[in-house]
XYZ file of C-alpha atoms in Angstrom:
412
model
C 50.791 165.059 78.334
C 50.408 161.934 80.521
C 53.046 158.844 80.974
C 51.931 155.314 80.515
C 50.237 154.225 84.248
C 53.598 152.241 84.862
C 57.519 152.011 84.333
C 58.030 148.480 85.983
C 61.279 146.614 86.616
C 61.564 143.679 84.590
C 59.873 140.364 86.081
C 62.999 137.537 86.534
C 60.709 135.090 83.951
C 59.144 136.785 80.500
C 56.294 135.747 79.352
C 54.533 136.551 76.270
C 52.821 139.952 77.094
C 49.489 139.283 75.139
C 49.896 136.005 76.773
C 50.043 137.590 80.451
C 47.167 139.779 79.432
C 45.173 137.486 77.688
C 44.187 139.669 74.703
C 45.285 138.501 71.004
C 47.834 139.981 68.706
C 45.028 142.047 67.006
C 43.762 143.558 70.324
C 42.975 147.349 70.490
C 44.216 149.514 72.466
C 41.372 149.667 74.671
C 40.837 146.413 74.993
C 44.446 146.252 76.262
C 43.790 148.868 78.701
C 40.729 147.504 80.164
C 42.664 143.750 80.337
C 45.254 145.612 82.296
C 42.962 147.671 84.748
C 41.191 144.561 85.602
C 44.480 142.600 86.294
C 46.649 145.123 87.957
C 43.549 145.802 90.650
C 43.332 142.264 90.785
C 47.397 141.909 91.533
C 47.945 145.040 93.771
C 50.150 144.882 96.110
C 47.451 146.842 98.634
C 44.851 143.671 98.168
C 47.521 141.390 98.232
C 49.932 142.406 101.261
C 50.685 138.759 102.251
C 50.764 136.893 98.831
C 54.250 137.057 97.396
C 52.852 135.465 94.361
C 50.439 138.468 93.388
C 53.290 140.755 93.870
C 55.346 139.232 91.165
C 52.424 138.375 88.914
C 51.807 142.453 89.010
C 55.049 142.984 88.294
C 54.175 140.782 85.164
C 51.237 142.466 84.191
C 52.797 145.922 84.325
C 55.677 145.363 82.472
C 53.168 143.340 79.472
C 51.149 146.103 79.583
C 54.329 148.898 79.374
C 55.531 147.145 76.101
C 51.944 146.816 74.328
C 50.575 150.182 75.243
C 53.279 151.473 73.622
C 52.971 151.711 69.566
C 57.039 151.738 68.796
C 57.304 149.185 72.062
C 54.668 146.906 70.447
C 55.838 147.090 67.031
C 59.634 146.219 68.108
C 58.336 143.471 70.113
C 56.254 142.516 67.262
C 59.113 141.835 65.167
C 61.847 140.886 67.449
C 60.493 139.833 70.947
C 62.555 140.690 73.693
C 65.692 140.801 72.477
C 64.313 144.346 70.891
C 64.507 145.587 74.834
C 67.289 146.773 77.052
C 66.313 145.061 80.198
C 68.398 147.602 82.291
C 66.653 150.655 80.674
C 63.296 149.961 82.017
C 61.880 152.329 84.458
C 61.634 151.243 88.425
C 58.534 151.578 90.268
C 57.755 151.534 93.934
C 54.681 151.413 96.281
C 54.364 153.474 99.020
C 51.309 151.417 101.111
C 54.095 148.484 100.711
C 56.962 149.771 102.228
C 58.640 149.427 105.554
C 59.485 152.396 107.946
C 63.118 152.204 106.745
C 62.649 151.758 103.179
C 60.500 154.140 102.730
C 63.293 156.692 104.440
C 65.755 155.291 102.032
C 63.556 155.831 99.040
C 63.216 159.449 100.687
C 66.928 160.090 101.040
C 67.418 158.564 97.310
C 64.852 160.924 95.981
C 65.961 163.918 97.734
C 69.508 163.720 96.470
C 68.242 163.317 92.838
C 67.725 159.859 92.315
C 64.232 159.408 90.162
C 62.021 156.814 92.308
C 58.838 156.505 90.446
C 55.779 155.020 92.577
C 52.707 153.180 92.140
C 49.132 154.574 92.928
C 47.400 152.967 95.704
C 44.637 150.716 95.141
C 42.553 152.010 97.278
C 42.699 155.411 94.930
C 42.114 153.120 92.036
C 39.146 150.752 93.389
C 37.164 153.803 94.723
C 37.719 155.967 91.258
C 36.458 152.570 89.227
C 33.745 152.278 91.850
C 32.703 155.596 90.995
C 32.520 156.480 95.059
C 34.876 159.369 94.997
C 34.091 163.053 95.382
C 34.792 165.228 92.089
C 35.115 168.935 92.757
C 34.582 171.392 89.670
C 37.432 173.071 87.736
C 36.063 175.217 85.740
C 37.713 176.235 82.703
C 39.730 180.142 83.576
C 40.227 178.948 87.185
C 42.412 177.966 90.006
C 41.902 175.650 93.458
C 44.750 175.323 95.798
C 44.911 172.654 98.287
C 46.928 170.279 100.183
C 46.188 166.410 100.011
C 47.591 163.680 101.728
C 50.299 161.044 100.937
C 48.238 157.985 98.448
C 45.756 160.063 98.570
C 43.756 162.177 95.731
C 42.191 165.165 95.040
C 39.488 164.719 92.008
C 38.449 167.364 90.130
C 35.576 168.034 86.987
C 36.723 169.959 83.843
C 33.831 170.587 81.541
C 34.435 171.932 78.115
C 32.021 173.107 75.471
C 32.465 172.353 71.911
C 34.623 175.453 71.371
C 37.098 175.047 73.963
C 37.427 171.175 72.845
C 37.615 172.497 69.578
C 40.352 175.427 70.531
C 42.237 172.819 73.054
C 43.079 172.946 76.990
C 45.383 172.802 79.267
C 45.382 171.307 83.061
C 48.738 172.492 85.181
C 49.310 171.927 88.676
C 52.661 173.691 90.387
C 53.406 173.378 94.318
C 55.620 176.456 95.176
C 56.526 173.860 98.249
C 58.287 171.581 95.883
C 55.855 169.079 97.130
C 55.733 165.534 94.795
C 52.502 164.445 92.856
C 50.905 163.119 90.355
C 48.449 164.393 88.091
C 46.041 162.096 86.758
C 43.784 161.488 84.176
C 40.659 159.099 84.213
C 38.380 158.036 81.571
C 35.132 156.849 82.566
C 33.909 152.954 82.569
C 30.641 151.544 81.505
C 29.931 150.911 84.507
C 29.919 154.651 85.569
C 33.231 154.642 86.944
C 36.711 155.799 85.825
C 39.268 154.605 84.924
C 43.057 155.368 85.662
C 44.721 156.825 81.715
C 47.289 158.799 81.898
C 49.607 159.698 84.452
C 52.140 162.878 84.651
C 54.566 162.951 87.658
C 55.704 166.339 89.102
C 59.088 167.561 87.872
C 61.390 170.153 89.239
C 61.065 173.763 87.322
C 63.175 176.040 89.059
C 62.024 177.147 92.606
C 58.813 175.073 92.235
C 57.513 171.573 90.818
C 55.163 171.142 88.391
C 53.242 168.893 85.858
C 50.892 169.579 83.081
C 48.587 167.826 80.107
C 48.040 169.450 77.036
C 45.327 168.848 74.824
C 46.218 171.339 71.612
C 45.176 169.040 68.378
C 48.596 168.376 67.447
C 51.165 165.825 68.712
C 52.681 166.799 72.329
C 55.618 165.557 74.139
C 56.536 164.876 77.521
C 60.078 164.911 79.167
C 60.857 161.474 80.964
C 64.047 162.353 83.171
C 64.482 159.241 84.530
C 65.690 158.284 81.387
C 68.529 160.723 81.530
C 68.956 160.033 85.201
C 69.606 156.398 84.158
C 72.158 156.941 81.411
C 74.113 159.149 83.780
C 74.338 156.262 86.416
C 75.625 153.894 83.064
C 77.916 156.126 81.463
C 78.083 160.124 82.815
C 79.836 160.612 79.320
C 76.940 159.127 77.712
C 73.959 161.428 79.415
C 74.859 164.577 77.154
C 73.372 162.077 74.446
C 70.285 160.677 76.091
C 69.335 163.772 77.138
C 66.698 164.392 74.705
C 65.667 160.600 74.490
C 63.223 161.063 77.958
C 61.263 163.333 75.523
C 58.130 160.897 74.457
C 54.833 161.630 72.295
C 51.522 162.125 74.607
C 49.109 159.714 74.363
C 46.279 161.791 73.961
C 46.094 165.203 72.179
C 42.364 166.431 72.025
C 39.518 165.488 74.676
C 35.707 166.038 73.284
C 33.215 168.099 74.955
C 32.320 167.107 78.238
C 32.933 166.339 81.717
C 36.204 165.282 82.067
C 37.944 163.925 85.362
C 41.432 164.844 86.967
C 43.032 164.206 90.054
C 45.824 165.347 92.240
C 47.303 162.227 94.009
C 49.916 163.051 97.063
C 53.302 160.986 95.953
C 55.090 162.660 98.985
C 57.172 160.163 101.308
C 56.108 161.509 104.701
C 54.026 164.821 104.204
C 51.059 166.326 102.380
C 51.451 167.751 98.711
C 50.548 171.359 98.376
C 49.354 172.445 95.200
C 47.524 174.883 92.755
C 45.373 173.386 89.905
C 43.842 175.424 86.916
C 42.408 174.714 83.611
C 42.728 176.888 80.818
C 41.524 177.605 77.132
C 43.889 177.459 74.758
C 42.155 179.602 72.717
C 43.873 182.981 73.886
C 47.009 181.237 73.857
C 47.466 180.884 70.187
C 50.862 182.397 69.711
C 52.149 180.304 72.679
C 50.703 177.025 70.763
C 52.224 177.832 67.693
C 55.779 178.294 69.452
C 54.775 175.243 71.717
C 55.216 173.361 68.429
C 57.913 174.824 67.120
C 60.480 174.011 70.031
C 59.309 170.693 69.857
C 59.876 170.454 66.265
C 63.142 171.606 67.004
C 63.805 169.405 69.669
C 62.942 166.238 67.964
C 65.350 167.694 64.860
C 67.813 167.717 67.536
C 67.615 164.997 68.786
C 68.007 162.923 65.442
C 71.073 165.346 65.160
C 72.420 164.073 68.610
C 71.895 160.415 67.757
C 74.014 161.036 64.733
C 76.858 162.916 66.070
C 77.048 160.888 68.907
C 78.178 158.503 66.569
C 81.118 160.403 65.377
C 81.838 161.677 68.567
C 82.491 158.271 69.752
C 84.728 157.339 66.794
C 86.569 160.930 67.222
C 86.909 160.011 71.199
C 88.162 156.679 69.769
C 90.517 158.553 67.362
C 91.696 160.520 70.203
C 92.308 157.992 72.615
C 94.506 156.394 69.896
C 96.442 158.759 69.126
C 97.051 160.871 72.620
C 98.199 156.772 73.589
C 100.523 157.440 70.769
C 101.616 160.772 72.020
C 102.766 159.431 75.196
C 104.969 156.239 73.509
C 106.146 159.284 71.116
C 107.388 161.330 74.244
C 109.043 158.764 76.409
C 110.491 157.204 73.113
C 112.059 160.376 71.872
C 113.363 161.216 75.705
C 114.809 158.223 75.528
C 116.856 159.109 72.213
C 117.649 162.628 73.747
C 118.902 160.811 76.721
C 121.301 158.038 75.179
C 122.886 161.096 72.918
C 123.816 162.706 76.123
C 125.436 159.793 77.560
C 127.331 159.348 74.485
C 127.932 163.101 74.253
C 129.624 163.186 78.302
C 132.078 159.989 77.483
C 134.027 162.127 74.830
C 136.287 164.006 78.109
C 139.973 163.603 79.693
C 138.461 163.484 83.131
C 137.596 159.833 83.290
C 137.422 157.705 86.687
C 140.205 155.416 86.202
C 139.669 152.155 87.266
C 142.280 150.843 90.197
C 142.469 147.258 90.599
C 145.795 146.233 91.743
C 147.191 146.548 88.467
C 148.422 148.952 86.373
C 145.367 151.621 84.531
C 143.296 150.461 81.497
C 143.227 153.239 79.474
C 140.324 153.279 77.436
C 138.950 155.315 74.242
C 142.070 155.910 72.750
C 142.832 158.585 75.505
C 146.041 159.594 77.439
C 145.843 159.102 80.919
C 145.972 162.598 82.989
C 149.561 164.124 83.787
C 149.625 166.126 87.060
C 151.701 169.343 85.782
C 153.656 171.470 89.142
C 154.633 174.454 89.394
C 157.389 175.251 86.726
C 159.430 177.211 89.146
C 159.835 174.248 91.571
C 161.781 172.404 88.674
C 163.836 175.775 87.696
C 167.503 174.317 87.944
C 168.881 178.337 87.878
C 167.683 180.817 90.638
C 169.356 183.584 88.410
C 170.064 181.837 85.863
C 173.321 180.413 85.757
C 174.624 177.591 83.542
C 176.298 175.428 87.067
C 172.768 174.982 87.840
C 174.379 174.999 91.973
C 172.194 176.480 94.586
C 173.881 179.658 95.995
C 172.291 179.129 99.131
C 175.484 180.346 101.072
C 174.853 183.794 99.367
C 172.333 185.416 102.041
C 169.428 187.227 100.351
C 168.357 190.857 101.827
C 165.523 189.134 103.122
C 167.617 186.470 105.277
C 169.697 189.037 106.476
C 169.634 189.161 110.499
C 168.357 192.854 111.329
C 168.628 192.133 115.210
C 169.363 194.911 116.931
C 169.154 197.279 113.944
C 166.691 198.925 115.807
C 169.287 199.985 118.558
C 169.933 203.821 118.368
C 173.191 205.213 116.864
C 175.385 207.227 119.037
């Protein structure tokens, strides 16, 4: 329904996260949250444009609180520190207010050929939603508003449900036919009469539009992170097939009571506005969808145990096959090799052999005969008719040496 409020790098020095956030190991969750609301408005880069110091220190403070808002991140670090973390994998997060001209067109250019650039919320936004001095439009349940906001800016709108719609569920979708980016937020409110910044859903491509929604249906929803995927395909493309399904992460909040509650649309575009189209609806007369809402995702996370597991034998099988199409190839020039020698042996067994002149008389080798020139038989015949004197009766004239000159005169 909503991500955690941040995906940060990791800071170049650790430090214990309860530590940075100076809540004990026992701490609840929303004692946690409010520790890190107070520090990260305290840190942000916004308030703190020339202090390198605070920059880092909310660096710190996002990445504590990204490990111990998480139940499975808090658990692992619980047990096994840091070591239970794949530095690398941790999401990247940017802010907008504190970027140059340039960098801000390279984080456009990077996000418009795919790359997954997730950015922070302004302060500004924050400070005036937990000063309670924004403007809150109403949503009301069955309806639609369409609008355009600008970039770090936010639209903030009132959903009020009774205790039958809380009890039936809702949903809150906004889609920008523009395939503008956004965010769509969720605050709770303060004790001090302001809200507070709790879950966060940025816009995904669908098709021809983008979109994000929270779902509040009384049974455990997921979310698709596709950075995640995005990430493993910049590691290891032949990997991504397999982390496909691991972006997929439980919502932190499935039911809302009945109530005012607060949204917002904040513009996450680079250089332009973010059109949109917000509605809230009852889940009531959406029934059938629920129950096939939770079957797919049944299915998907049965899938994705299944992928985990065969990607295990795929790797040995890929390992198998590397092994033995290596073999293949030593196999082929091996027995080419073979098939070669037996034809050299094959062409030596012949009469026609170079011989081998070297001033001296010929080397004969393999056991042949050398090669006798044979002539023409009747050059050596010692009898033109065959006569036992064996003389040449050359005297004789032939019919065809006899002188015809002047047989062509004309008798008289």
């Amino acid at each position: 329904m909503g991500s955690k409020m941040e995906g940060p790098s990791t800071p170049a020095i650790r430090r214990d996260p309860y530590e940075v956030l100076s809540v004990s190991r026992d701490s609840t969750d929303q004692e946690i949250k409010t520790a890190y609301r107070k520090l990260a408005l305290k840190y942000h880069p916004d308030k703190n444009a020339r202090n390198p110091e605070a920059s880092e220190l909310f660096k710190e403070v996002a990445y504590s609180y990204s490990i111990l808002s998480d139940p499975e991140k808090r658990r692992q670090y619980d047990s096994a520190g840091f070591e239970a973390f794949d530095a690398d994998s941790m999401d990247m997060e940017i802010d907008l207010s504190n970027l140059g001209t340039v960098n801000t067109m390279f984080a456009a250019l990077f996000s418009k050929l795919g790359v997954p650039i997730k950015t922070t919320i302004s302060a500004n936004v924050l400070e005036e939603a937990l000063n309670g001095t924004i403007t809150v439009r109403p949503l009301p349940i069955g309806t639609s508003v369409s609008g355009k906001v600008e970039k770090q800016c936010a639209h903030f709108f009132g959903v009020t449900i009774n205790e039958q719609q809380a009890e039936s569920g809702f949903v809150v979708r906004v889609t920008s036919n523009a395939q503008s980016k956004f965010k769509l937020l969720y605050f709770e409110q303060d004790a001090n009469g302001g809200y507070g910044l709790a879950l966060q859903e940025d816009s995904e491509k669908t098709g021809k539009a983008t979109s994000a929604g929270m779902y509040f249906l009384h049974f455990q929803v997921y979310r698709m992170d596709s950075t995640v995927n995005a990430l493993a395909m910049a590691k290891d493309p032949e990997a991504a097939f397999f982390k496909r399904l691991e972006g997929l992460q439980p919502c932190e909040v499935s039911e809302l009571k009945p109530g005012t509650h607060i949204f917002a649309v904040y513009g996450d575009n680079f250089f332009k506005t973010a059109s949109y189209t917000i509605e809230a609806i009852c889940a009531k007369s959406y029934e059938d969808t629920n129950h096939k809402l939770k079957d797919i995702e049944a299915q998907i996370l049965r899938k994705r145990n299944e992928l985990r597991q065969f990607e295990t034998e795929y790797r040995k099988a890929l390992a198998h096959y590397q092994e033995v199409t290596d073999r293949y190839t030593r196999e082929k020039q091996s027995v080419d090799e073979l098939l070669r020698q037996r034809d050299n042996i094959h062409s030596s067994f012949t009469v026609a052999r170079s011989i081998n002149i070297s001033g001296s008389s010929s080397n004969l080798s393999n056991g042949s005969t050398s090669k006798v020139d044979v002539e023409d038989p009747r050059a050596e015949s010692p009898v033109e008719d065959g006569g036992s004197d064996g003389k040449d009766k050359s005297g004789k004239k032939k019919w065809f040496n006899l002188n015809l000159k002047g047989s062509d005169k004309r008798l008289i």
